Amino acid sequence: MTNYTHNNHLKYTIGGREFGYREDSIEPFRVTVGTVDYERYIRSNYADELRRIARLIYKDFGKDLVLFLSGGTDSEICARNFVDIGVRPECITIRFKDDYNLPDVNEAVAICNELGLKLTFIDFDIKDFFYSGKANDIGAQIQCTQLTYLMVYSCILDRGRPAIMGGEALLFKNISKDSSFWHYTFRENEDASAMRFSEKFNIPFVNEYFSYTPELLLYYLENIDIQALISDDNNYKLTSVSSKNKILMSLYPNIRPKKKTHGFEELLAFNYEAYNYAEQYQIKRLEPSLDGIEINHIIKQLKGQNEN
Amino acid sequence: MNNNDKMDFLKATIKKLGHTNIGSISAATKLAAIGLDSLDIVELQMEYEDTFKKEIPETADPIITVGDILKLMK
């Protein structure tokens, strides 16, 4: 089995099956993370750990690795980490027909120009991908209905080379009328499908650069900006995106602030239609378990504190 | 492992990476001068880690000379 994260510390189960597939609607989806090596944790830091991850991935994947560069902050940081350790991966940017993601494409070009990285474009007709049935063919095999992910999987399949994507460690605030809490997101349909994809098609693929080691996750969760975010009950924020960008920009002052886009802004209705279509052919999840881990639980798991 | 052992290991590994211009290298020798590119330096670090089961710490400092690598080999 490939390393989706370092030593596969980040795991999910469906109905108790590790890295498994859904067999019925009511099986619970569970996510766990590994425990930090405290000696390492104490002597290192977030920036060095990011670079260590680049080296760990290079060690696993070798010179053939390609980096999917969306033009966003996360994949830019990945690119910079590889360059920092002396590795210059070929970057791939998916360029949508009709220029739907032109701003992101321009960002990717600027990043590669600055870093001296080779950039290859894949011209992609997302509508044809869906209407031809190709998206659904791949999605049905790995239980994924999210078109953006299926598009990337298709491109990786065509290339057949070990691939890396940014993979933000996203925190999300759950709100109900009685209480609210933050959780680390790891979604069955998206993030977990990347692991199923890698296993099914036997192509090494890291979609979790920012969760790659327990140490990196704990540095992040213990960062002062993240702690401020999750401990302030009165703020209006629902995700960690702006805090994350602040942290990354303090590490890499050269990165340009970007508007968060995904190239699908003009395709939202189409995406919704595609999602609903694909969902008809897959097992619907009806059980209510969290797509991730509640913040207090993930910190305890990372610190190796028994939750029983 | 003393400095001579480290240097012997470095020379052998550099040779293995396909660079033969290693006759008179010293700590002051620039890695680029013996033909090593950044990827070779990564390979060299990994070879050290695999051989001696020791980890080279991450550093933001540039690795320019043979001496820079020797310093990282603890």
Coordinates of C-alpha atoms in Angstrom, one line a residue:
Chain A
M1 CA 0.0 0.0 0.0
T2 CA 1.3 3.4 -0.9
N3 CA 1.8 6.2 1.7
Y4 CA -1.2 8.4 1.4
T5 CA 0.3 10.2 4.5
H6 CA 3.5 9.3 6.3
N7 CA 3.2 5.7 7.5
N8 CA -0.5 6.2 6.7
H9 CA -1.0 7.8 10.1
L10 CA -4.3 9.4 8.8
K11 CA -6.8 6.7 8.4
Y12 CA -10.5 6.3 7.7
T13 CA -12.8 3.4 8.1
I14 CA -16.2 2.7 6.7
G15 CA -18.1 0.1 8.7
G16 CA -14.8 -0.7 10.4
R17 CA -13.0 -1.4 7.1
E18 CA -9.8 0.6 6.9
F19 CA -9.5 2.6 3.7
G20 CA -12.7 0.8 2.7
Y21 CA -15.7 1.3 0.5
R22 CA -19.3 1.9 1.6
E23 CA -21.4 -1.2 1.4
D24 CA -24.6 0.2 2.9
S25 CA -26.1 3.6 3.9
I26 CA -25.8 3.3 7.6
E27 CA -22.2 2.2 8.1
P28 CA -20.3 4.8 10.2
F29 CA -17.5 6.8 8.7
R30 CA -14.6 7.3 11.1
V31 CA -11.3 9.2 10.8
T32 CA -8.3 8.9 13.1
V33 CA -4.8 10.4 13.1
G34 CA -1.5 9.1 14.4
T35 CA 0.6 10.3 17.4
V36 CA 3.4 12.8 17.2
D37 CA 7.0 11.8 17.9
Y38 CA 7.5 14.2 20.8
E39 CA 11.3 14.4 20.5
R40 CA 11.0 15.5 16.9
Y41 CA 8.1 17.8 17.7
I42 CA 10.0 19.7 20.4
R43 CA 13.1 20.2 18.3
S44 CA 11.5 21.1 15.0
N45 CA 8.9 23.5 13.8
Y46 CA 6.1 24.0 11.2
A47 CA 8.4 25.3 8.5
D48 CA 11.0 22.6 8.8
E49 CA 8.3 20.0 9.0
L50 CA 6.9 21.2 5.7
R51 CA 10.3 20.7 4.1
R52 CA 10.7 17.3 5.7
I53 CA 7.5 16.3 4.1
A54 CA 8.7 17.3 0.7
R55 CA 11.8 15.0 1.3
L56 CA 9.7 12.1 2.6
I57 CA 7.5 12.3 -0.5
Y58 CA 10.4 12.6 -2.8
K59 CA 11.9 9.5 -1.1
D60 CA 8.7 7.6 -1.7
F61 CA 7.9 8.8 -5.2
G62 CA 11.2 9.6 -6.8
K63 CA 12.0 11.8 -9.8
D64 CA 8.8 11.0 -11.6
L65 CA 6.6 12.8 -9.3
V66 CA 4.3 15.5 -10.6
L67 CA 2.8 18.4 -8.6
F68 CA -0.7 19.5 -9.5
L69 CA -0.5 23.2 -9.2
S70 CA -3.9 24.8 -9.1
G71 CA -2.5 28.3 -8.7
G72 CA -3.8 28.5 -5.1
T73 CA -1.8 29.0 -2.0
D74 CA -1.6 25.4 -0.8
S75 CA -0.1 23.9 -4.0
E76 CA 2.2 27.0 -4.2
I77 CA 3.6 26.2 -0.8
C78 CA 4.1 22.6 -1.8
A79 CA 6.1 23.8 -4.9
R80 CA 8.2 26.1 -2.7
N81 CA 8.9 23.3 -0.2
F82 CA 10.2 21.0 -3.0
V83 CA 12.3 23.8 -4.4
D84 CA 13.6 24.5 -0.9
I85 CA 15.0 21.0 -0.6
G86 CA 16.5 21.0 -4.1
V87 CA 13.8 19.1 -6.0
R88 CA 12.1 20.7 -9.0
P89 CA 9.1 18.7 -9.8
E90 CA 7.2 19.0 -13.1
C91 CA 4.0 20.9 -12.4
I92 CA 0.7 20.3 -14.0
T93 CA -2.1 22.8 -14.3
I94 CA -5.5 21.9 -15.6
R95 CA -6.7 24.5 -18.0
F96 CA -10.4 24.5 -18.5
K97 CA -11.9 24.9 -22.0
D98 CA -13.5 28.4 -22.3
D99 CA -11.0 29.9 -19.8
Y100 CA -13.2 29.2 -16.7
N101 CA -10.1 29.1 -14.5
L102 CA -7.9 31.7 -16.3
P103 CA -7.0 33.6 -13.1
D104 CA -5.7 30.4 -11.5
V105 CA -3.8 29.4 -14.7
N106 CA -2.1 32.8 -14.7
E107 CA -1.1 32.4 -11.0
A108 CA 0.3 28.9 -11.8
V109 CA 2.4 30.4 -14.7
A110 CA 3.7 33.2 -12.4
I111 CA 4.6 30.7 -9.7
C112 CA 6.5 28.4 -12.1
N113 CA 8.3 31.4 -13.7
E114 CA 9.4 32.6 -10.3
L115 CA 10.6 29.2 -9.1
G116 CA 12.0 28.0 -12.5
L117 CA 9.7 25.0 -12.6
K118 CA 8.5 23.2 -15.7
L119 CA 4.8 23.7 -16.2
T120 CA 2.6 21.5 -18.3
F121 CA -1.0 22.3 -19.1
I122 CA -3.7 19.8 -19.5
D123 CA -6.5 21.3 -21.5
F124 CA -9.7 19.9 -20.1
D125 CA -13.3 20.0 -21.3
I126 CA -15.2 19.5 -18.1
K127 CA -18.6 19.4 -19.7
D128 CA -17.5 16.7 -22.1
F129 CA -15.9 14.8 -19.3
F130 CA -19.3 14.6 -17.6
Y131 CA -21.6 14.2 -20.6
S132 CA -19.4 11.5 -22.1
G133 CA -19.9 9.4 -19.0
K134 CA -16.2 9.3 -18.2
A135 CA -16.6 11.1 -14.9
N136 CA -19.2 8.7 -13.8
D137 CA -17.2 5.7 -14.9
I138 CA -14.3 6.7 -12.6
G139 CA -16.5 7.9 -9.8
A140 CA -18.5 4.7 -9.6
Q141 CA -15.3 2.7 -9.2
I142 CA -14.0 4.7 -6.2
Q143 CA -17.3 6.0 -4.7
C144 CA -16.8 9.7 -5.6
T145 CA -19.4 12.1 -7.0
Q146 CA -17.3 15.3 -6.8
L147 CA -16.5 16.4 -10.3
T148 CA -13.5 18.5 -9.4
Y149 CA -11.8 15.5 -7.8
L150 CA -12.8 13.2 -10.6
M151 CA -11.3 15.6 -13.1
V152 CA -7.9 15.5 -11.3
Y153 CA -8.1 11.7 -11.0
S154 CA -8.7 11.4 -14.7
C155 CA -5.7 13.6 -15.4
I156 CA -3.5 11.5 -13.0
L157 CA -4.7 8.3 -14.7
D158 CA -3.8 9.7 -18.1
R159 CA -0.3 10.6 -16.9
G160 CA 0.2 7.4 -14.8
R161 CA 2.8 9.2 -12.7
P162 CA 3.0 9.6 -8.9
A163 CA 1.1 12.8 -8.1
I164 CA 0.8 15.3 -5.3
M165 CA -1.8 17.9 -4.5
G166 CA -1.9 20.6 -1.8
G167 CA -4.6 19.2 0.4
E168 CA -5.4 21.8 2.9
A169 CA -5.9 20.8 6.6
L170 CA -9.3 22.5 6.7
L171 CA -11.0 23.3 10.0
F172 CA -14.7 23.9 9.9
K173 CA -17.1 25.2 12.5
N174 CA -20.3 23.2 13.1
I175 CA -23.1 25.2 14.3
S176 CA -26.4 24.1 15.9
K177 CA -28.9 26.1 17.9
D178 CA -27.5 24.6 21.1
S179 CA -23.8 24.6 20.6
S180 CA -21.0 24.9 18.1
F181 CA -17.6 23.2 17.7
W182 CA -14.7 23.1 15.3
H183 CA -13.7 20.0 13.4
Y184 CA -10.8 18.9 11.2
T185 CA -12.4 18.0 7.9
F186 CA -11.7 14.8 6.1
R187 CA -14.6 14.0 3.7
E188 CA -15.6 10.5 2.7
N189 CA -16.7 11.6 -0.8
E190 CA -13.6 13.7 -1.6
D191 CA -10.5 13.2 0.6
A192 CA -11.1 9.5 1.3
S193 CA -11.8 8.9 -2.4
A194 CA -8.3 10.1 -3.2
M195 CA -7.0 7.1 -1.1
R196 CA -9.4 4.7 -2.8
F197 CA -8.3 6.1 -6.2
S198 CA -4.6 5.6 -5.4
E199 CA -5.2 2.0 -4.3
K200 CA -7.6 1.1 -7.0
F201 CA -5.4 2.3 -9.9
N202 CA -2.1 1.6 -8.2
I203 CA -0.8 5.2 -8.7
P204 CA 0.9 6.8 -5.7
F205 CA -1.0 9.9 -4.9
V206 CA -0.7 12.3 -2.0
N207 CA -3.7 14.5 -1.5
E208 CA -2.9 15.4 2.1
Y209 CA 0.4 17.4 2.1
F210 CA -0.7 19.5 5.0
S211 CA -1.8 16.5 7.1
Y212 CA 1.1 14.3 6.0
T213 CA 2.6 13.9 9.4
P214 CA 1.1 14.0 12.9
E215 CA 3.8 16.6 13.8
L216 CA 2.7 19.0 11.0
L217 CA -0.9 18.8 12.1
L218 CA -0.1 19.5 15.7
Y219 CA 2.1 22.4 14.9
Y220 CA -0.8 23.8 12.8
L221 CA -3.4 23.2 15.4
E222 CA -1.3 24.6 18.2
N223 CA -0.4 27.7 16.2
I224 CA -1.4 30.9 17.9
D225 CA -3.6 32.0 15.1
I226 CA -5.4 28.7 14.9
Q227 CA -5.8 28.6 18.7
A228 CA -7.2 32.2 18.6
L229 CA -9.7 31.1 15.9
I230 CA -11.0 28.0 17.6
S231 CA -11.1 29.4 21.1
D232 CA -13.1 32.6 20.2
D233 CA -16.7 31.7 20.5
N234 CA -17.8 35.1 19.2
N235 CA -16.1 35.3 15.9
Y236 CA -18.0 35.0 12.7
K237 CA -15.6 32.7 10.9
L238 CA -16.7 29.3 9.8
T239 CA -13.5 28.0 8.3
S240 CA -9.8 28.2 9.0
V241 CA -8.9 29.5 5.5
S242 CA -7.9 33.0 6.4
S243 CA -6.0 31.9 9.5
K244 CA -4.1 29.3 7.4
N245 CA -3.2 31.9 4.8
K246 CA -1.9 34.2 7.5
I247 CA 0.3 31.4 8.8
L248 CA 1.6 30.4 5.4
M249 CA 2.3 34.0 4.4
S250 CA 4.3 34.5 7.5
L251 CA 6.5 31.5 6.5
Y252 CA 6.7 32.5 2.8
P253 CA 6.3 36.3 2.6
N254 CA 6.8 36.1 -1.2
I255 CA 3.5 34.4 -1.9
R256 CA 0.9 36.6 -3.3
P257 CA -2.4 36.9 -1.5
K258 CA -5.0 35.2 -3.7
K259 CA -8.6 35.2 -4.0
K260 CA -9.8 31.7 -3.1
T261 CA -11.1 30.3 -6.4
H262 CA -11.4 26.8 -7.8
G263 CA -12.2 27.5 -11.4
F264 CA -15.8 26.3 -10.9
E265 CA -17.2 29.7 -10.0
E266 CA -19.0 29.9 -13.4
L267 CA -19.9 26.2 -13.3
L268 CA -21.7 25.9 -10.0
A269 CA -25.0 24.9 -11.5
F270 CA -23.4 22.4 -13.8
N271 CA -21.4 21.0 -10.9
Y272 CA -24.5 20.6 -8.9
E273 CA -26.3 18.8 -11.7
A274 CA -23.3 16.5 -12.2
Y275 CA -23.2 15.7 -8.5
N276 CA -26.8 14.8 -8.3
Y277 CA -26.6 12.6 -11.4
A278 CA -23.6 10.7 -10.1
E279 CA -25.2 10.3 -6.7
Q280 CA -28.0 8.2 -8.2
Y281 CA -25.5 5.4 -9.0
Q282 CA -23.8 5.2 -5.7
I283 CA -24.8 4.2 -2.1
K284 CA -26.1 7.2 -0.3
R285 CA -24.7 7.8 3.1
L286 CA -27.5 8.3 5.6
E287 CA -25.7 8.0 8.9
P288 CA -24.8 11.2 10.6
S289 CA -21.1 10.7 11.5
L290 CA -18.7 13.6 11.1
D291 CA -16.7 14.0 8.0
G292 CA -13.6 14.4 10.0
I293 CA -12.6 14.7 13.7
E294 CA -13.8 17.1 16.4
I295 CA -11.0 19.5 17.3
N296 CA -10.5 18.3 20.9
H297 CA -10.4 14.7 19.8
I298 CA -7.8 15.3 17.0
I299 CA -5.5 17.1 19.4
K300 CA -5.8 14.3 21.9
Q301 CA -5.1 11.7 19.3
L302 CA -2.1 13.6 18.0
K303 CA -0.7 13.9 21.6
G304 CA -1.4 10.2 22.2
Q305 CA -3.8 10.9 25.0
N306 CA -6.2 8.1 25.7
E307 CA -9.7 9.1 24.9
N308 CA -11.4 6.2 26.8
Chain B
M1 CA 31.9 8.5 12.6
N2 CA 34.7 10.9 12.3
N3 CA 35.3 13.5 9.5
N4 CA 37.5 11.2 7.5
D5 CA 34.8 8.5 7.5
K6 CA 32.2 11.1 6.5
M7 CA 34.4 12.4 3.6
D8 CA 35.0 8.8 2.4
F9 CA 31.3 8.2 2.4
L10 CA 30.7 11.4 0.6
K11 CA 33.2 10.6 -2.1
A12 CA 31.9 7.2 -2.6
T13 CA 28.3 8.4 -2.9
I14 CA 29.2 11.3 -5.2
K15 CA 30.9 8.8 -7.4
K16 CA 27.8 6.6 -7.3
L17 CA 25.8 9.5 -8.5
G18 CA 28.0 9.6 -11.6
H19 CA 30.4 12.4 -10.8
T20 CA 34.0 11.4 -11.0
N21 CA 35.8 14.8 -10.4
I22 CA 36.3 14.1 -6.7
G23 CA 40.1 13.6 -6.4
S24 CA 40.9 16.7 -4.3
I25 CA 37.7 17.7 -2.6
S26 CA 37.8 19.4 0.7
A27 CA 35.3 21.0 3.0
A28 CA 35.7 24.2 1.1
T29 CA 34.9 22.6 -2.3
K30 CA 31.7 23.9 -3.9
L31 CA 29.3 21.1 -4.7
A32 CA 28.5 22.7 -8.0
A33 CA 32.2 22.6 -8.9
I34 CA 32.2 18.8 -8.8
G35 CA 29.0 18.7 -10.9
L36 CA 26.4 18.2 -8.2
D37 CA 23.0 19.7 -8.8
S38 CA 20.3 20.2 -6.2
L39 CA 18.8 16.8 -6.9
D40 CA 22.1 15.1 -6.4
I41 CA 22.4 16.8 -3.0
V42 CA 19.0 15.5 -2.0
E43 CA 20.0 12.0 -3.2
L44 CA 23.2 12.3 -1.2
Q45 CA 21.3 13.2 2.0
M46 CA 18.9 10.3 1.5
E47 CA 21.8 7.9 0.9
Y48 CA 23.3 9.0 4.2
E49 CA 20.0 8.5 6.0
D50 CA 19.5 5.1 4.5
T51 CA 23.0 3.9 5.1
F52 CA 23.4 5.1 8.7
K53 CA 19.8 5.1 9.8
K54 CA 20.2 8.7 10.9
E55 CA 18.1 11.7 9.9
I56 CA 19.6 14.8 8.5
P57 CA 17.8 17.7 10.0
E58 CA 15.9 20.1 7.8
T59 CA 17.5 23.4 7.3
A60 CA 16.6 26.6 5.5
D61 CA 20.2 27.4 5.0
P62 CA 21.6 26.8 1.6
I63 CA 23.9 23.8 1.1
I64 CA 26.8 25.2 -1.1
T65 CA 29.9 23.4 -0.1
V66 CA 31.1 19.9 0.9
G67 CA 31.5 21.3 4.4
D68 CA 27.9 22.3 4.6
I69 CA 26.9 18.7 4.0
L70 CA 29.5 17.4 6.5
K71 CA 28.0 19.7 9.1
L72 CA 24.6 18.1 8.6
M73 CA 26.0 14.6 9.1
K74 CA 25.9 14.1 12.8

